[in-house]
mmCIF file of C-alpha atoms in Angstrom:
data_model
loop_
_atom_site.group_PDB
_atom_site.id
_atom_site.type_symbol
_atom_site.label_atom_id
_atom_site.label_comp_id
_atom_site.label_asym_id
_atom_site.label_seq_id
_atom_site.Cartn_x
_atom_site.Cartn_y
_atom_site.Cartn_z
ATOM 1 C CA MET A 1 -158.650 73.957 91.023
ATOM 2 C CA ALA A 2 -161.637 72.269 92.551
ATOM 3 C CA MET A 3 -161.364 68.515 92.754
ATOM 4 C CA LYS A 4 -164.149 65.979 92.843
ATOM 5 C CA MET A 5 -164.255 63.356 95.503
ATOM 6 C CA LEU A 6 -164.379 59.801 94.237
ATOM 7 C CA THR A 7 -167.503 58.041 95.406
ATOM 8 C CA MET A 8 -165.695 55.430 97.436
ATOM 9 C CA SER A 9 -167.674 53.290 99.809
ATOM 10 C CA ARG A 10 -165.810 52.391 102.986
ATOM 11 C CA ASN A 11 -168.060 49.457 103.695
ATOM 12 C CA SER A 12 -167.717 47.335 100.550
ATOM 13 C CA GLY A 13 -163.997 46.574 100.597
ATOM 14 C CA PHE A 14 -161.703 48.375 98.213
ATOM 15 C CA GLU A 15 -162.575 46.739 94.895
ATOM 16 C CA ASN A 16 -164.756 49.636 93.765
ATOM 17 C CA GLU A 17 -162.118 52.160 94.785
ATOM 18 C CA CYS A 18 -159.459 50.326 92.821
ATOM 19 C CA LYS A 19 -161.689 50.081 89.751
ATOM 20 C CA GLU A 20 -162.274 53.827 89.823
ATOM 21 C CA ILE A 21 -158.526 54.444 90.237
ATOM 22 C CA HIS A 22 -157.802 52.088 87.341
ATOM 23 C CA ASP A 23 -160.330 53.875 85.136
ATOM 24 C CA SER A 24 -159.137 57.362 86.059
ATOM 25 C CA TRP A 25 -155.587 57.468 84.662
ATOM 26 C CA GLY A 26 -155.198 60.801 82.946
ATOM 27 C CA ARG A 27 -157.671 62.323 85.421
ATOM 28 C CA LEU A 28 -155.653 61.989 88.621
ATOM 29 C CA SER A 29 -157.186 65.123 90.112
ATOM 30 C CA GLN A 30 -160.261 63.027 90.843
ATOM 31 C CA LEU A 31 -158.456 60.687 93.195
ATOM 32 C CA VAL A 32 -155.915 62.964 94.881
ATOM 33 C CA ARG A 33 -158.142 64.132 97.698
ATOM 34 C CA ALA A 34 -159.699 60.686 98.094
ATOM 35 C CA LEU A 35 -156.269 59.166 98.719
ATOM 36 C CA VAL A 36 -155.241 61.988 101.048
ATOM 37 C CA THR A 37 -158.278 61.396 103.243
ATOM 38 C CA ARG A 38 -157.346 57.744 103.697
ATOM 39 C CA THR A 39 -155.399 56.452 106.666
ATOM 40 C CA ARG A 40 -152.087 54.708 106.195
ATOM 41 C CA LEU A 41 -153.761 51.326 106.735
ATOM 42 C CA GLU A 42 -156.476 52.093 104.196
ATOM 43 C CA ARG A 43 -153.898 53.145 101.616
ATOM 44 C CA GLN A 44 -152.034 49.914 102.214
ATOM 45 C CA GLN A 45 -155.244 47.932 101.677
ATOM 46 C CA ILE A 46 -156.016 49.851 98.488
ATOM 47 C CA ARG A 47 -152.534 49.107 97.200
ATOM 48 C CA GLU A 48 -152.853 45.396 98.001
ATOM 49 C CA THR A 49 -156.321 45.155 96.467
ATOM 50 C CA TYR A 50 -155.222 46.970 93.312
ATOM 51 C CA LYS A 51 -152.377 44.516 92.811
ATOM 52 C CA ALA A 52 -154.677 41.549 93.385
ATOM 53 C CA LEU A 53 -157.167 42.863 90.813
ATOM 54 C CA TYR A 54 -154.803 44.147 88.130
ATOM 55 C CA GLY A 55 -151.513 42.366 88.799
ATOM 56 C CA GLU A 56 -149.608 45.613 89.139
ATOM 57 C CA ASP A 57 -148.310 47.552 92.133
ATOM 58 C CA LEU A 58 -150.151 50.874 92.324
ATOM 59 C CA VAL A 59 -146.926 52.632 93.314
ATOM 60 C CA ASN A 60 -145.143 51.248 90.247
ATOM 61 C CA ARG A 61 -148.062 52.309 88.047
ATOM 62 C CA LEU A 62 -147.873 55.852 89.393
ATOM 63 C CA GLN A 63 -144.135 55.938 88.749
ATOM 64 C CA LYS A 64 -144.679 54.720 85.179
ATOM 65 C CA GLU A 65 -147.299 57.411 84.649
ATOM 66 C CA ALA A 66 -144.790 60.002 85.817
ATOM 67 C CA GLU A 67 -142.168 58.723 83.378
ATOM 68 C CA MET A 68 -144.616 58.567 80.455
ATOM 69 C CA SER A 69 -145.982 62.015 81.216
ATOM 70 C CA SER A 70 -142.454 63.412 81.140
ATOM 71 C CA SER A 71 -141.997 62.177 77.569
ATOM 72 C CA ASN A 72 -143.459 63.686 74.422
ATOM 73 C CA ASN A 73 -144.926 60.446 73.178
ATOM 74 C CA ARG A 74 -148.397 60.851 74.620
ATOM 75 C CA ASN A 75 -151.420 62.793 73.559
ATOM 76 C CA GLU A 76 -151.370 66.040 75.574
ATOM 77 C CA ALA A 77 -155.024 65.576 76.475
ATOM 78 C CA PHE A 78 -154.098 62.512 78.522
ATOM 79 C CA VAL A 79 -150.807 63.653 80.026
ATOM 80 C CA VAL A 80 -150.913 64.047 83.790
ATOM 81 C CA SER A 81 -148.492 65.951 85.974
ATOM 82 C CA PRO A 82 -145.246 63.986 86.439
ATOM 83 C CA LYS A 83 -144.696 65.786 89.750
ATOM 84 C CA LEU A 84 -148.142 64.772 90.948
ATOM 85 C CA CYS A 85 -147.640 61.128 89.984
ATOM 86 C CA ALA A 86 -144.251 61.050 91.687
ATOM 87 C CA ALA A 87 -145.730 62.689 94.786
ATOM 88 C CA LEU A 88 -148.637 60.243 94.918
ATOM 89 C CA SER A 89 -146.310 57.271 94.524
ATOM 90 C CA MET A 90 -144.241 58.516 97.482
ATOM 91 C CA PHE A 91 -147.404 59.031 99.526
ATOM 92 C CA MET A 92 -148.626 55.487 98.787
ATOM 93 C CA LEU A 93 -145.405 53.894 100.020
ATOM 94 C CA GLU A 94 -145.226 52.454 103.506
ATOM 95 C CA PRO A 95 -143.200 54.745 105.822
ATOM 96 C CA HIS A 96 -140.187 52.428 105.969
ATOM 97 C CA GLU A 97 -140.207 52.007 102.172
ATOM 98 C CA ARG A 98 -140.419 55.782 101.753
ATOM 99 C CA ASP A 99 -137.546 56.385 104.162
ATOM 100 C CA ALA A 100 -135.425 53.861 102.275
ATOM 101 C CA VAL A 101 -136.091 55.686 98.999
ATOM 102 C CA VAL A 102 -135.439 59.108 100.574
ATOM 103 C CA ALA A 103 -132.192 57.861 102.122
ATOM 104 C CA ARG A 104 -130.940 56.471 98.816
ATOM 105 C CA GLU A 105 -131.814 59.660 96.952
ATOM 106 C CA ALA A 106 -130.128 61.721 99.674
ATOM 107 C CA LEU A 107 -126.933 59.703 99.335
ATOM 108 C CA GLN A 108 -126.950 59.836 95.539
ATOM 109 C CA GLN A 109 -127.502 63.565 95.004
ATOM 110 C CA SER A 110 -125.201 64.734 92.258
ATOM 111 C CA ASP A 111 -123.922 67.859 94.011
ATOM 112 C CA GLN A 112 -123.645 66.758 97.644
ATOM 113 C CA THR A 113 -125.263 64.387 100.112
ATOM 114 C CA ASN A 114 -128.576 65.670 101.470
ATOM 115 C CA TYR A 115 -127.740 65.448 105.154
ATOM 116 C CA LYS A 116 -130.972 67.151 106.223
ATOM 117 C CA ALA A 117 -133.044 64.285 104.810
ATOM 118 C CA LEU A 118 -130.870 61.683 106.531
ATOM 119 C CA VAL A 119 -130.912 63.516 109.875
ATOM 120 C CA GLU A 120 -134.723 63.703 109.724
ATOM 121 C CA ILE A 121 -134.915 59.931 109.321
ATOM 122 C CA PHE A 122 -132.576 59.050 112.177
ATOM 123 C CA VAL A 123 -133.972 61.690 114.545
ATOM 124 C CA GLY A 124 -137.660 61.418 113.703
ATOM 125 C CA ARG A 125 -138.068 57.632 113.811
ATOM 126 C CA LYS A 126 -138.069 55.071 116.589
ATOM 127 C CA SER A 127 -135.352 52.429 116.632
ATOM 128 C CA SER A 128 -137.858 49.780 115.539
ATOM 129 C CA GLN A 129 -138.718 51.937 112.512
ATOM 130 C CA ILE A 130 -135.053 52.457 111.643
ATOM 131 C CA PHE A 131 -134.581 48.687 111.743
ATOM 132 C CA VAL A 132 -137.287 48.001 109.128
ATOM 133 C CA THR A 133 -136.110 50.965 107.046
ATOM 134 C CA LYS A 134 -132.636 49.453 106.854
ATOM 135 C CA GLN A 135 -134.192 46.130 105.858
ATOM 136 C CA ALA A 136 -136.204 47.850 103.120
ATOM 137 C CA TYR A 137 -133.082 49.669 101.922
ATOM 138 C CA GLN A 138 -131.134 46.419 101.635
ATOM 139 C CA THR A 139 -134.020 44.621 99.899
ATOM 140 C CA ARG A 140 -134.570 47.413 97.377
ATOM 141 C CA TYR A 141 -130.964 48.396 96.621
ATOM 142 C CA ARG A 142 -128.954 45.301 97.626
ATOM 143 C CA ARG A 143 -126.833 47.579 99.800
ATOM 144 C CA LYS A 144 -126.513 48.309 103.519
ATOM 145 C CA LEU A 145 -127.569 51.795 104.600
ATOM 146 C CA ASP A 146 -125.076 51.908 107.489
ATOM 147 C CA GLN A 147 -122.230 51.038 105.134
ATOM 148 C CA ASP A 148 -123.279 53.594 102.522
ATOM 149 C CA ILE A 149 -123.252 56.306 105.191
ATOM 150 C CA ALA A 150 -119.839 55.174 106.427
ATOM 151 C CA ASN A 151 -118.515 55.297 102.837
ATOM 152 C CA ILE A 152 -119.560 58.900 102.128
ATOM 153 C CA GLU A 153 -116.744 60.749 100.380
ATOM 154 C CA PRO A 154 -115.122 62.960 101.353
ATOM 155 C CA PRO A 155 -115.509 62.253 105.091
ATOM 156 C CA ASN A 156 -116.948 65.219 106.988
ATOM 157 C CA SER A 157 -118.610 66.335 110.207
ATOM 158 C CA TYR A 158 -122.145 65.558 109.051
ATOM 159 C CA GLN A 159 -121.067 62.029 108.258
ATOM 160 C CA LYS A 160 -119.528 61.622 111.730
ATOM 161 C CA ILE A 161 -122.793 62.703 113.335
ATOM 162 C CA LEU A 162 -124.838 60.366 111.150
ATOM 163 C CA ILE A 163 -122.597 57.440 112.073
ATOM 164 C CA ALA A 164 -123.142 58.292 115.746
ATOM 165 C CA LEU A 165 -126.908 58.398 115.200
ATOM 166 C CA VAL A 166 -126.814 55.000 113.508
ATOM 167 C CA ALA A 167 -124.998 53.630 116.563
ATOM 168 C CA SER A 168 -127.479 55.291 118.934
ATOM 169 C CA HIS A 169 -130.353 53.296 117.462
ATOM 170 C CA LYS A 170 -128.418 50.065 117.908
ATOM 171 C CA ALA A 171 -127.797 50.936 121.587
ATOM 172 C CA HIS A 172 -131.358 52.127 122.128
ATOM 173 C CA HIS A 173 -132.940 52.030 125.577
ATOM 174 C CA ALA A 174 -136.641 52.745 125.914
ATOM 175 C CA ASP A 175 -136.469 54.478 129.299
ATOM 176 C CA VAL A 176 -134.962 57.922 129.813
ATOM 177 C CA SER A 177 -132.923 58.926 132.849
ATOM 178 C CA HIS A 178 -132.832 62.403 134.402
ATOM 179 C CA HIS A 179 -129.572 61.493 136.127
ATOM 180 C CA ILE A 180 -127.902 60.587 132.815
ATOM 181 C CA ALA A 181 -129.347 63.712 131.179
ATOM 182 C CA LYS A 182 -127.830 65.977 133.840
ATOM 183 C CA SER A 183 -124.506 64.157 133.676
ATOM 184 C CA ASP A 184 -124.387 64.414 129.867
ATOM 185 C CA ALA A 185 -125.367 68.081 129.984
ATOM 186 C CA LYS A 186 -122.467 68.736 132.352
ATOM 187 C CA ARG A 187 -120.063 66.896 130.032
ATOM 188 C CA LEU A 188 -121.285 68.920 127.050
ATOM 189 C CA TYR A 189 -120.711 72.125 129.008
ATOM 190 C CA GLU A 190 -117.253 71.130 130.224
ATOM 191 C CA THR A 191 -116.124 70.103 126.746
ATOM 192 C CA GLY A 192 -117.652 73.187 125.120
ATOM 193 C CA GLU A 193 -118.240 76.647 126.514
ATOM 194 C CA GLY A 194 -116.981 75.640 129.954
ATOM 195 C CA SER A 195 -113.602 74.432 128.714
ATOM 196 C CA TYR A 196 -110.354 76.350 129.027
ATOM 197 C CA ILE A 197 -110.469 77.073 125.313
ATOM 198 C CA SER A 198 -113.892 78.689 125.035
ATOM 199 C CA GLY A 199 -115.866 77.869 121.919
ATOM 200 C CA VAL A 200 -113.834 74.792 120.977
ATOM 201 C CA ILE A 201 -115.906 71.626 120.976
ATOM 202 C CA GLU A 202 -114.350 68.274 121.798
ATOM 203 C CA GLU A 203 -115.887 66.306 118.955
ATOM 204 C CA ALA A 204 -115.005 62.906 120.407
ATOM 205 C CA VAL A 205 -117.007 63.550 123.585
ATOM 206 C CA VAL A 206 -120.067 64.799 121.711
ATOM 207 C CA LEU A 207 -119.982 61.861 119.296
ATOM 208 C CA GLU A 208 -119.609 59.403 122.167
ATOM 209 C CA ILE A 209 -122.712 60.795 123.884
ATOM 210 C CA LEU A 210 -124.698 60.787 120.633
ATOM 211 C CA SER A 211 -123.749 57.204 119.852
ATOM 212 C CA LYS A 212 -124.798 55.875 123.264
ATOM 213 C CA ARG A 213 -128.085 57.711 123.860
ATOM 214 C CA SER A 214 -131.529 57.376 122.356
ATOM 215 C CA ILE A 215 -133.173 60.398 120.748
ATOM 216 C CA PRO A 216 -135.621 60.848 123.704
ATOM 217 C CA GLN A 217 -132.643 60.713 126.072
ATOM 218 C CA MET A 218 -130.792 63.323 124.020
ATOM 219 C CA LYS A 219 -133.875 65.542 124.040
ATOM 220 C CA LEU A 220 -133.929 65.383 127.835
ATOM 221 C CA THR A 221 -130.208 66.191 127.941
ATOM 222 C CA ILE A 222 -130.741 69.298 125.818
ATOM 223 C CA SER A 223 -133.570 70.430 128.107
ATOM 224 C CA SER A 224 -131.391 69.767 131.154
ATOM 225 C CA TYR A 225 -128.617 71.868 129.657
ATOM 226 C CA LYS A 226 -130.923 74.870 129.415
ATOM 227 C CA HIS A 227 -132.265 74.294 132.928
ATOM 228 C CA ILE A 228 -128.768 74.106 134.435
ATOM 229 C CA TYR A 229 -126.936 76.797 132.450
ATOM 230 C CA GLY A 230 -129.788 79.169 131.599
ATOM 231 C CA HIS A 231 -129.612 79.042 127.802
ATOM 232 C CA ASP A 232 -129.984 76.645 124.899
ATOM 233 C CA TYR A 233 -127.066 74.399 124.026
ATOM 234 C CA THR A 234 -127.129 75.830 120.490
ATOM 235 C CA LYS A 235 -126.382 79.286 121.955
ATOM 236 C CA SER A 236 -123.142 77.914 123.371
ATOM 237 C CA LEU A 237 -122.165 76.680 119.912
ATOM 238 C CA LYS A 238 -122.441 80.216 118.544
ATOM 239 C CA LYS A 239 -120.055 81.742 121.062
ATOM 240 C CA GLY A 240 -116.932 80.532 119.306
ATOM 241 C CA ASN A 241 -116.017 80.487 115.658
ATOM 242 C CA SER A 242 -118.505 77.987 114.304
ATOM 243 C CA GLY A 243 -116.903 75.406 112.077
ATOM 244 C CA GLU A 244 -118.431 72.572 110.090
ATOM 245 C CA PHE A 245 -118.864 70.337 113.135
ATOM 246 C CA GLU A 246 -120.563 73.067 115.184
ATOM 247 C CA ASN A 247 -122.922 73.898 112.304
ATOM 248 C CA ALA A 248 -123.808 70.241 111.808
ATOM 249 C CA LEU A 249 -124.346 69.808 115.541
ATOM 250 C CA LYS A 250 -126.599 72.887 115.725
ATOM 251 C CA ARG A 251 -128.807 71.474 112.977
ATOM 252 C CA LEU A 252 -129.050 68.143 114.748
ATOM 253 C CA VAL A 253 -129.805 69.650 118.163
ATOM 254 C CA LYS A 254 -132.565 71.861 116.743
ATOM 255 C CA CYS A 255 -134.167 68.855 115.066
ATOM 256 C CA ILE A 256 -134.036 66.849 118.304
ATOM 257 C CA HIS A 257 -135.128 69.645 120.647
ATOM 258 C CA ASN A 258 -138.044 71.170 118.725
ATOM 259 C CA PRO A 259 -139.027 69.122 115.649
ATOM 260 C CA PRO A 260 -142.100 71.214 114.634
ATOM 261 C CA ASN A 261 -140.055 74.417 114.641
ATOM 262 C CA TYR A 262 -137.240 72.726 112.747
ATOM 263 C CA TYR A 263 -139.629 71.320 110.140
ATOM 264 C CA ALA A 264 -141.381 74.673 109.764
ATOM 265 C CA LYS A 265 -138.046 76.332 108.992
ATOM 266 C CA THR A 266 -137.152 73.593 106.509
ATOM 267 C CA LEU A 267 -140.501 73.948 104.746
ATOM 268 C CA HIS A 268 -140.076 77.707 104.530
ATOM 269 C CA GLY A 269 -136.566 77.442 103.138
ATOM 270 C CA SER A 270 -137.660 74.898 100.555
ATOM 271 C CA MET A 271 -140.524 77.099 99.349
ATOM 272 C CA LYS A 272 -138.539 80.338 99.327
ATOM 273 C CA GLY A 273 -135.498 78.866 97.636
ATOM 274 C CA THR A 274 -133.141 79.784 100.462
ATOM 275 C CA THR A 275 -131.856 76.223 100.706
ATOM 276 C CA THR A 276 -130.469 73.617 98.342
ATOM 277 C CA ASP A 277 -132.921 71.127 99.850
ATOM 278 C CA LYS A 278 -135.498 71.590 97.094
ATOM 279 C CA GLY A 279 -137.297 68.338 97.865
ATOM 280 C CA GLY A 280 -137.871 69.268 101.506
ATOM 281 C CA LEU A 281 -141.417 70.512 100.943
ATOM 282 C CA LEU A 282 -142.852 67.283 99.554
ATOM 283 C CA ARG A 283 -140.662 65.059 101.743
ATOM 284 C CA LEU A 284 -141.788 66.661 104.989
ATOM 285 C CA LEU A 285 -145.450 67.048 104.063
ATOM 286 C CA VAL A 286 -145.664 63.373 103.113
ATOM 287 C CA SER A 287 -143.687 62.018 106.067
ATOM 288 C CA ARG A 288 -145.184 64.223 108.800
ATOM 289 C CA ALA A 289 -148.790 64.575 107.552
ATOM 290 C CA GLU A 290 -150.043 61.861 109.896
ATOM 291 C CA VAL A 291 -147.542 62.452 112.692
ATOM 292 C CA GLU A 292 -147.359 66.065 113.882
ATOM 293 C CA MET A 293 -148.787 68.328 111.184
ATOM 294 C CA ASP A 294 -150.891 70.289 113.686
ATOM 295 C CA GLU A 295 -147.764 71.276 115.614
ATOM 296 C CA ILE A 296 -145.876 72.114 112.415
ATOM 297 C CA ARG A 297 -148.718 74.370 111.212
ATOM 298 C CA LYS A 298 -148.731 76.225 114.534
ATOM 299 C CA ALA A 299 -144.950 76.605 114.495
ATOM 300 C CA TYR A 300 -145.041 77.908 110.923
ATOM 301 C CA LYS A 301 -147.716 80.492 111.749
ATOM 302 C CA ASN A 302 -145.841 81.647 114.853
ATOM 303 C CA LYS A 303 -142.545 81.900 112.989
ATOM 304 C CA TYR A 304 -143.642 83.467 109.707
ATOM 305 C CA GLY A 305 -147.046 85.027 110.439
ATOM 306 C CA ILE A 306 -148.841 83.135 107.680
ATOM 307 C CA GLU A 307 -150.751 79.883 107.504
ATOM 308 C CA LEU A 308 -148.780 77.015 105.968
ATOM 309 C CA ARG A 309 -151.460 76.345 103.366
ATOM 310 C CA ASP A 310 -151.392 80.008 102.293
ATOM 311 C CA ALA A 311 -147.605 79.925 102.026
ATOM 312 C CA ILE A 312 -147.855 76.878 99.770
ATOM 313 C CA CYS A 313 -150.443 78.620 97.584
ATOM 314 C CA GLU A 314 -148.164 81.662 97.267
ATOM 315 C CA SER A 315 -145.097 79.608 96.368
ATOM 316 C CA ILE A 316 -146.423 76.788 94.168
ATOM 317 C CA PRO A 317 -148.254 77.333 90.832
ATOM 318 C CA SER A 318 -151.947 76.475 90.905
ATOM 319 C CA GLY A 319 -152.893 72.977 89.817
ATOM 320 C CA ASP A 320 -153.364 69.422 91.025
ATOM 321 C CA TYR A 321 -149.873 69.209 92.510
ATOM 322 C CA ARG A 322 -150.438 72.276 94.672
ATOM 323 C CA ASP A 323 -153.856 70.975 95.698
ATOM 324 C CA PHE A 324 -152.204 67.747 96.815
ATOM 325 C CA LEU A 325 -149.614 69.588 98.907
ATOM 326 C CA VAL A 326 -152.303 71.770 100.518
ATOM 327 C CA ALA A 327 -154.343 68.673 101.320
ATOM 328 C CA LEU A 328 -151.331 67.118 103.050
ATOM 329 C CA ALA A 329 -150.619 70.337 104.963
ATOM 330 C CA THR A 330 -154.187 70.451 106.284
ATOM 331 C CA LYS A 331 -154.532 66.718 106.927
#
């Protein structure tokens, strides 16, 4: 549905914007696009101004609206979409706050831990960002993220890889080395497809490399592997009987090596219901909208022959929530 733009002046502070937001509860479609067009800094300023004026965190207000709209105690004429309110509240969070919330939800899923969400955080963020995310996690939940990952039950290959990624951010080095990349690529080959027992991966060696290298360094190692041996490292993982560790490693390597392609596949799976990661669509659109959405759109079109916005329109029922997702996808 068509949405009106709020008449927000960028030159008079954010008091007028906050007043219009405050007066528009029940008509959230009017402010969706206005918030989407704002930069992260502007959204932060709107949130701070709103709290100063009304004594309430805008994110908390959106969450309350979602809860009230989910109940049957309100006049239907004033009920707004709970999904839209929840989506807007996630969008208004600072990136490190959002990652803390996503990490906690991933760890607390009733069926199984959402490893994809956790991998995206530890692969797609700089070490400085991971540091503030862990601080936000501890402040919000009175728990340590590293410890919660280490305590995942039952222990499994995805957990081992996550623990290695946590360590890699603690041992982060800003510069990348071609010499180290070539050396690591050789070790991966010798402990994988080049070993006497073809197709059997020496987990300890892989985990050691992961725990000691930054994500940019690992990306260079993966590129070096292809340059030296003529094919992607993930191809070597498919030559043997892929077990849980190999499958987890393939997912990680794809996310490190080509993030836009990886995210495009995740978005597609979330929309088409071919994955249990049902929250992947909103999570990725919100977290990557201001990072690499152009590249993700191109990767999606190349992979599936359809524009991302059109795929969203085909998969999500029409309404304010879909309009919000489309706005993020075209941001």
